[in-house]
CSV table of C-alpha atoms in Angstrom, one decimal:
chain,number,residue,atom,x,y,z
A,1,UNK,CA,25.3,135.0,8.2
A,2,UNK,CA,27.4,136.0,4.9
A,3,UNK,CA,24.4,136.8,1.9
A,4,UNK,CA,27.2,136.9,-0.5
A,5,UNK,CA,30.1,134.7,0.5
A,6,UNK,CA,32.1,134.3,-1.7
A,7,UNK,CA,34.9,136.8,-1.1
A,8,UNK,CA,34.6,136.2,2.8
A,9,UNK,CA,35.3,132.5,2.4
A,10,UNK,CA,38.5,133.7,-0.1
A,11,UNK,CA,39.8,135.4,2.4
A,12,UNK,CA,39.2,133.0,5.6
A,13,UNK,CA,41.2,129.9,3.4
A,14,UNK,CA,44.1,132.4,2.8
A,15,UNK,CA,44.2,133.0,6.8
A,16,UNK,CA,43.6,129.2,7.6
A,17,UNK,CA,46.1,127.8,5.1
A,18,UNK,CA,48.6,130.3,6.8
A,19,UNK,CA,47.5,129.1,10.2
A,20,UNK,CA,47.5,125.6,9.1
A,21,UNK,CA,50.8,126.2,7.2
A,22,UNK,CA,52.2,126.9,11.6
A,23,UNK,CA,51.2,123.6,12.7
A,24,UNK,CA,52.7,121.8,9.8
A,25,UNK,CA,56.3,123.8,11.4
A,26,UNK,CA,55.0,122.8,14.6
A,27,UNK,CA,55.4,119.2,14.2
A,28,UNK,CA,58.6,118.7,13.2
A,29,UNK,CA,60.1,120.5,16.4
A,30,UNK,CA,57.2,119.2,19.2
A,31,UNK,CA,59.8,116.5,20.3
A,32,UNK,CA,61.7,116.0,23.8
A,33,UNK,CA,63.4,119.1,25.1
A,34,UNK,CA,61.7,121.6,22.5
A,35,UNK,CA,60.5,124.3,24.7
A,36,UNK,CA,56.9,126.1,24.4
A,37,UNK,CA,58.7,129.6,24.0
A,38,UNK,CA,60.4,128.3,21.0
A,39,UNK,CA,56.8,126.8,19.6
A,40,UNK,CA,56.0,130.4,20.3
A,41,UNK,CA,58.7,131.9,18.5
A,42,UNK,CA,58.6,129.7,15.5
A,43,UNK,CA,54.6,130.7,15.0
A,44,UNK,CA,54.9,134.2,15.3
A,45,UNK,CA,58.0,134.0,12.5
A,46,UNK,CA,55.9,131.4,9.9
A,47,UNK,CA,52.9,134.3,10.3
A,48,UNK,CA,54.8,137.3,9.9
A,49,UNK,CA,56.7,135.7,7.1
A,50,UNK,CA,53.8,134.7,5.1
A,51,UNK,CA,51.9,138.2,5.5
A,52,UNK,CA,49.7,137.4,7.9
A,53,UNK,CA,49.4,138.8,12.0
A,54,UNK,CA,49.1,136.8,15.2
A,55,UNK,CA,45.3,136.8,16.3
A,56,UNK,CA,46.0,136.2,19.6
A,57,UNK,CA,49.2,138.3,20.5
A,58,UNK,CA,47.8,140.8,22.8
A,59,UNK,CA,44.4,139.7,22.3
A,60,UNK,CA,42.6,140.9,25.4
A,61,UNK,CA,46.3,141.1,27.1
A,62,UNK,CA,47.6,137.4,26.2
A,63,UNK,CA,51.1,137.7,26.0
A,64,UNK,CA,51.8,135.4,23.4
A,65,UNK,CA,51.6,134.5,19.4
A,66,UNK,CA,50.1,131.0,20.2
A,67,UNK,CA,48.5,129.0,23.0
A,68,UNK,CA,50.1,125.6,24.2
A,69,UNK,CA,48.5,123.6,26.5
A,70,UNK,CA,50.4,120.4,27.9
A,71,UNK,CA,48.9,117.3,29.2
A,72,UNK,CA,46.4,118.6,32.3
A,73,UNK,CA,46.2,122.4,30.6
A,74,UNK,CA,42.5,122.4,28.7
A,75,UNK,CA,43.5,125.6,26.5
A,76,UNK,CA,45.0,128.7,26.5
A,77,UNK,CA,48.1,128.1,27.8
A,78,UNK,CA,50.9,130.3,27.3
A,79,UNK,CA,54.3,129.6,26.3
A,80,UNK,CA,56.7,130.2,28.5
A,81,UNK,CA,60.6,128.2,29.0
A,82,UNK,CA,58.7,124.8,29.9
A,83,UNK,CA,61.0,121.9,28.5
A,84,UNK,CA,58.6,119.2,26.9
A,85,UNK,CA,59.2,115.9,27.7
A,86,UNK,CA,58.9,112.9,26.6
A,87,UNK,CA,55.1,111.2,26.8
A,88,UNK,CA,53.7,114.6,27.0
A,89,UNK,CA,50.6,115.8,24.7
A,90,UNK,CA,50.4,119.1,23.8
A,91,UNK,CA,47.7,121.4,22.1
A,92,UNK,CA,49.1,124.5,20.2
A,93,UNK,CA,46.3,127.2,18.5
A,94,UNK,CA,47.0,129.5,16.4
A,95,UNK,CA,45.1,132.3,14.5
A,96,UNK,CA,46.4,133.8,11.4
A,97,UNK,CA,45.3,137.4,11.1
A,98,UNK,CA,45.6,138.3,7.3
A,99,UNK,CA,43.4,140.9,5.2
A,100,UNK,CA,41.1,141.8,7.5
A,101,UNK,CA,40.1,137.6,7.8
A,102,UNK,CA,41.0,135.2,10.3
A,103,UNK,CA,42.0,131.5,10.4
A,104,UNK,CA,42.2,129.4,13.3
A,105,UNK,CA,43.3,126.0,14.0
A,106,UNK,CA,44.6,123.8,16.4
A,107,UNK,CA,46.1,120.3,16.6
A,108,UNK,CA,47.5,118.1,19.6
A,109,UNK,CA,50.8,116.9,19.2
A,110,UNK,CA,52.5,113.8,20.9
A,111,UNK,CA,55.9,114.1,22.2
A,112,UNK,CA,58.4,110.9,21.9
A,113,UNK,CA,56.1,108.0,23.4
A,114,UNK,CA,53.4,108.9,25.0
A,115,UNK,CA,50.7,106.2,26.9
A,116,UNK,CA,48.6,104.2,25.3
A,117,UNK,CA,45.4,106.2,27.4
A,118,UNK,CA,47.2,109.8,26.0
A,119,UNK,CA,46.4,108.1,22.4
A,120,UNK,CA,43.4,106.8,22.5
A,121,UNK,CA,42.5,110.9,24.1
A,122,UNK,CA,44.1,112.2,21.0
A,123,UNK,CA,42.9,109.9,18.6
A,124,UNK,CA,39.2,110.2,19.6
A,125,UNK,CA,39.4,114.1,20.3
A,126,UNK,CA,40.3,114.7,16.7
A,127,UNK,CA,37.6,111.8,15.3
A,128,UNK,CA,34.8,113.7,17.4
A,129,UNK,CA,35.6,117.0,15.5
A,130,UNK,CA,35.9,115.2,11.9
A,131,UNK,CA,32.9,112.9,12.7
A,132,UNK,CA,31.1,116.7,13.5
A,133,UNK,CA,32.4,118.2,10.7
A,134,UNK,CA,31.3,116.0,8.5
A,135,UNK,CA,27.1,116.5,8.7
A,136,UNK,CA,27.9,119.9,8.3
A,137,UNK,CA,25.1,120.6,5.5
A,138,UNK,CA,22.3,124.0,5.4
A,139,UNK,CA,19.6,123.6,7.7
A,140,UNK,CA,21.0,121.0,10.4
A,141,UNK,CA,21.3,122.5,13.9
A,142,UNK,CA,23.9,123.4,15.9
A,143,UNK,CA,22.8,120.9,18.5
A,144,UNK,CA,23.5,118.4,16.3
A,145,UNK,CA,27.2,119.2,15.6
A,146,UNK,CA,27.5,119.2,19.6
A,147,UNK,CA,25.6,115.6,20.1
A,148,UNK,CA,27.5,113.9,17.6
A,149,UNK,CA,30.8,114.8,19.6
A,150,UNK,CA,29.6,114.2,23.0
A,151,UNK,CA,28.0,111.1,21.5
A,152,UNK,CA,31.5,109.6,20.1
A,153,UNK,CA,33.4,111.1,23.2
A,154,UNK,CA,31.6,109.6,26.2
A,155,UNK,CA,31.5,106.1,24.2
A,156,UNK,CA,35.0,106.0,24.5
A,157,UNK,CA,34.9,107.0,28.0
A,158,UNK,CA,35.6,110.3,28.3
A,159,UNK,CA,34.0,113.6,28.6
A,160,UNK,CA,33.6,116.6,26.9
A,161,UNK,CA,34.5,120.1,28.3
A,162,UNK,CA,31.5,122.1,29.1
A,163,UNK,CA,33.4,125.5,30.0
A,164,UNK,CA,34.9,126.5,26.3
A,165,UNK,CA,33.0,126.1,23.0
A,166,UNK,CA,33.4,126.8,19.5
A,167,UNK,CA,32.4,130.5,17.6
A,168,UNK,CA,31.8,132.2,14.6
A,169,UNK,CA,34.7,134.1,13.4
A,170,UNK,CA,35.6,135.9,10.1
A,171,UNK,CA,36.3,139.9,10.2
A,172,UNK,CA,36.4,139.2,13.8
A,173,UNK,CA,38.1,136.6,16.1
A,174,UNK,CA,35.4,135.6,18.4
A,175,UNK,CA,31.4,136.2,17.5
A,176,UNK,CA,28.3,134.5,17.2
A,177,UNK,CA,27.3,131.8,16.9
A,178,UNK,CA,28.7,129.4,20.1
A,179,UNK,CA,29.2,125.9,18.9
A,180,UNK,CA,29.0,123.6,22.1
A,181,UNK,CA,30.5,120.5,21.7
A,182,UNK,CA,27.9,118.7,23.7
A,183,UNK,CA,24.2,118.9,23.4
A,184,UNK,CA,21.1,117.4,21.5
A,185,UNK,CA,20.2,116.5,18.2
A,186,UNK,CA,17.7,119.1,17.1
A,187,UNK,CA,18.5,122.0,19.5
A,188,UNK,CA,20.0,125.3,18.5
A,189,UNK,CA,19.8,127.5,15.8
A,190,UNK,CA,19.6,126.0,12.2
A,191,UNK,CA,23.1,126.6,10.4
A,192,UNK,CA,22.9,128.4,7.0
A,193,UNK,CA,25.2,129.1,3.7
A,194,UNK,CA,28.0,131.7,4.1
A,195,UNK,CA,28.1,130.5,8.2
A,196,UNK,CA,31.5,130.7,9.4
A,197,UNK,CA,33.0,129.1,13.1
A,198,UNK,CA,35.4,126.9,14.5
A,199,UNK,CA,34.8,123.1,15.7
A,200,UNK,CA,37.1,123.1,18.7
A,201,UNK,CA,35.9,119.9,21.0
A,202,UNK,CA,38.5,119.7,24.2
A,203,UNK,CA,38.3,116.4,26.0
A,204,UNK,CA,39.2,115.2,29.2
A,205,UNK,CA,40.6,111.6,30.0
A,206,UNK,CA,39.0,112.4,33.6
A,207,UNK,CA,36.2,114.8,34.4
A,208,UNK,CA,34.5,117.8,32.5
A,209,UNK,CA,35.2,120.3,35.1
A,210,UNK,CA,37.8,122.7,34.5
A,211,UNK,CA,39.5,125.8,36.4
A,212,UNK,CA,41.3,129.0,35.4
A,213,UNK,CA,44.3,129.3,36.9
A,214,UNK,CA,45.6,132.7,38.4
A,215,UNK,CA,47.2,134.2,35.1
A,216,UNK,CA,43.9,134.8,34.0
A,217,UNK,CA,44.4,132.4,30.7
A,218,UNK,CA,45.4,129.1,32.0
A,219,UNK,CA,42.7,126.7,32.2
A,220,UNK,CA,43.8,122.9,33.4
A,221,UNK,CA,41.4,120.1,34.7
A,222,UNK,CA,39.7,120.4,38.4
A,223,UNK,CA,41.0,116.5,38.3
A,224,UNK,CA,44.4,117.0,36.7
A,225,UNK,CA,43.6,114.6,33.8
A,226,UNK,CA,45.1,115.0,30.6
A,227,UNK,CA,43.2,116.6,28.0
A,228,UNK,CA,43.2,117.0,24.5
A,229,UNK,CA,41.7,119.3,21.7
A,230,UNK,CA,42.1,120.2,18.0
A,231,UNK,CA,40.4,122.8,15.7
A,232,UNK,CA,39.4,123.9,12.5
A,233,UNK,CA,37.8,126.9,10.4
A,234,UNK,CA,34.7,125.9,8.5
A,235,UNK,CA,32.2,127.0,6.0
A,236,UNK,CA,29.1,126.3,5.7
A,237,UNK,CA,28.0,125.8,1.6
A,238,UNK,CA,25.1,125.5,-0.2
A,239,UNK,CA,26.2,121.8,-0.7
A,240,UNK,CA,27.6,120.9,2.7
A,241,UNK,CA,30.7,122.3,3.9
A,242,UNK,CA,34.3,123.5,3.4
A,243,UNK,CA,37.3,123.3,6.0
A,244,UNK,CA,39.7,126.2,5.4
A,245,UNK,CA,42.5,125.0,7.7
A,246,UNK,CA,43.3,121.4,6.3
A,247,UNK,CA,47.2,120.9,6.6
A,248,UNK,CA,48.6,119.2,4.2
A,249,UNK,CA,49.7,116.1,6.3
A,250,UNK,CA,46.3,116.2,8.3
């Protein structure tokens, strides 16, 4: 909790515009034949050149500037020379590191023309987090954010991963509180003013269950189902909420 937030919440839409800003770049090369090393490549270039660092590059050892995570890969995949192709989904997150602050977002991209199941999965991954977002207000719990997603989700048939949540960030990447993206209304710890985390729900066409692969990083579905996620920075306000890492197309 921020007392006086002002300044904190300056500085987290300057990094999340940035971040946002790499997404935006993203889409207009996440198209058959692009590989993820160049997604890579272009993210760590739109960061530098805008003043801000790559969160994740060498983050606890990841390798990389950004994670993308294709079709069966939950999150934290890392780019490598795989060629996308074409009905392939793809999440790529990416934290912008600038002043101190940080900004992370994430968005799943389609590639040429993908199954109608792979868009329904998108379509519903990214309404569960806006649906979430949107009771964002003082004094509601953190349960609640987490039952509204699992509540959309598992209408449509799917399921919500149960492994990876969402977490405060600001001066650092990763801190309290977790936001689960499943759960019960009225559970958790009440959210207050000058709160700052991501909303990150990842959902699985298949089953919840996921595994890390040997890299350390990788984690895919037990059930090699597709899965999809996106992610934004918020703010919690007096009045409700702000979301510091709106693109300007999404």
């Amino acid at each position: 909790m921020i007392e006086n937030y002002k300044e904190a919440f300056e500085k987290t839409r300057s990094a999340g515009i940035i971040a946002a800003g790499a997404l935006d770049e993203v889409a207009k090369i996440a198209r058959p034949g692009t590989r993820t090393e160049q997604i890579d490549n272009l993210c760590y270039e739109y960061l530098n050149d805008h003043g801000a660092f790559s969160a994740p590059l060498f983050y606890r050892g990841f390798p990389k500037s950004c994670c993308t995570s294709a079709n069966h890969v939950v999150c934290h995949g890392i780019p490598s020379s795989k060629i996308l192709k074409d009905g392939d989904i793809i999440n790529v997150d990416v934290t912008a590191f600038k002043d101190g602050w940080h900004g992370d977002t994430s968005r799943t991209f389609e590639i040429g023309e993908v199954s109608i199941k792979a868009k329904k999965l998108v379509r519903t991954t990214y309404e569960a987090m806006m649906k979430s977002i949107k009771i964002i207000k003082e004094d509601i719990f953190l349960g609640d954010i987490g039952a509204t997603i699992q509540n959309h989700v598992e209408a449509e048939g799917f399921s919500v991963v149960q492994d990876f949540c969402g977490h405060g960030i600001g001066q650092q990447f990763h801190k309290e509180p977790n936001v689960l993206h499943y759960g019960k209304k009225g559970t958790g710890a009440r959210i207050k003013a000058g709160m700052i985390f991501t909303i990150e729900p990842m959902i699985n066409l298949g089953k919840y269950e996921t595994k890390t692969l040997k890299d350390g990083w990788t984690a895919v579905t037990k059930d090699k189902s597709l899965s999809a996620q996106f992610e934004h920075t918020i703010g919690v306000t007096k009045t409700g909420y702000e979301i510091f890492t709106l693109s300007k197309n999404r």
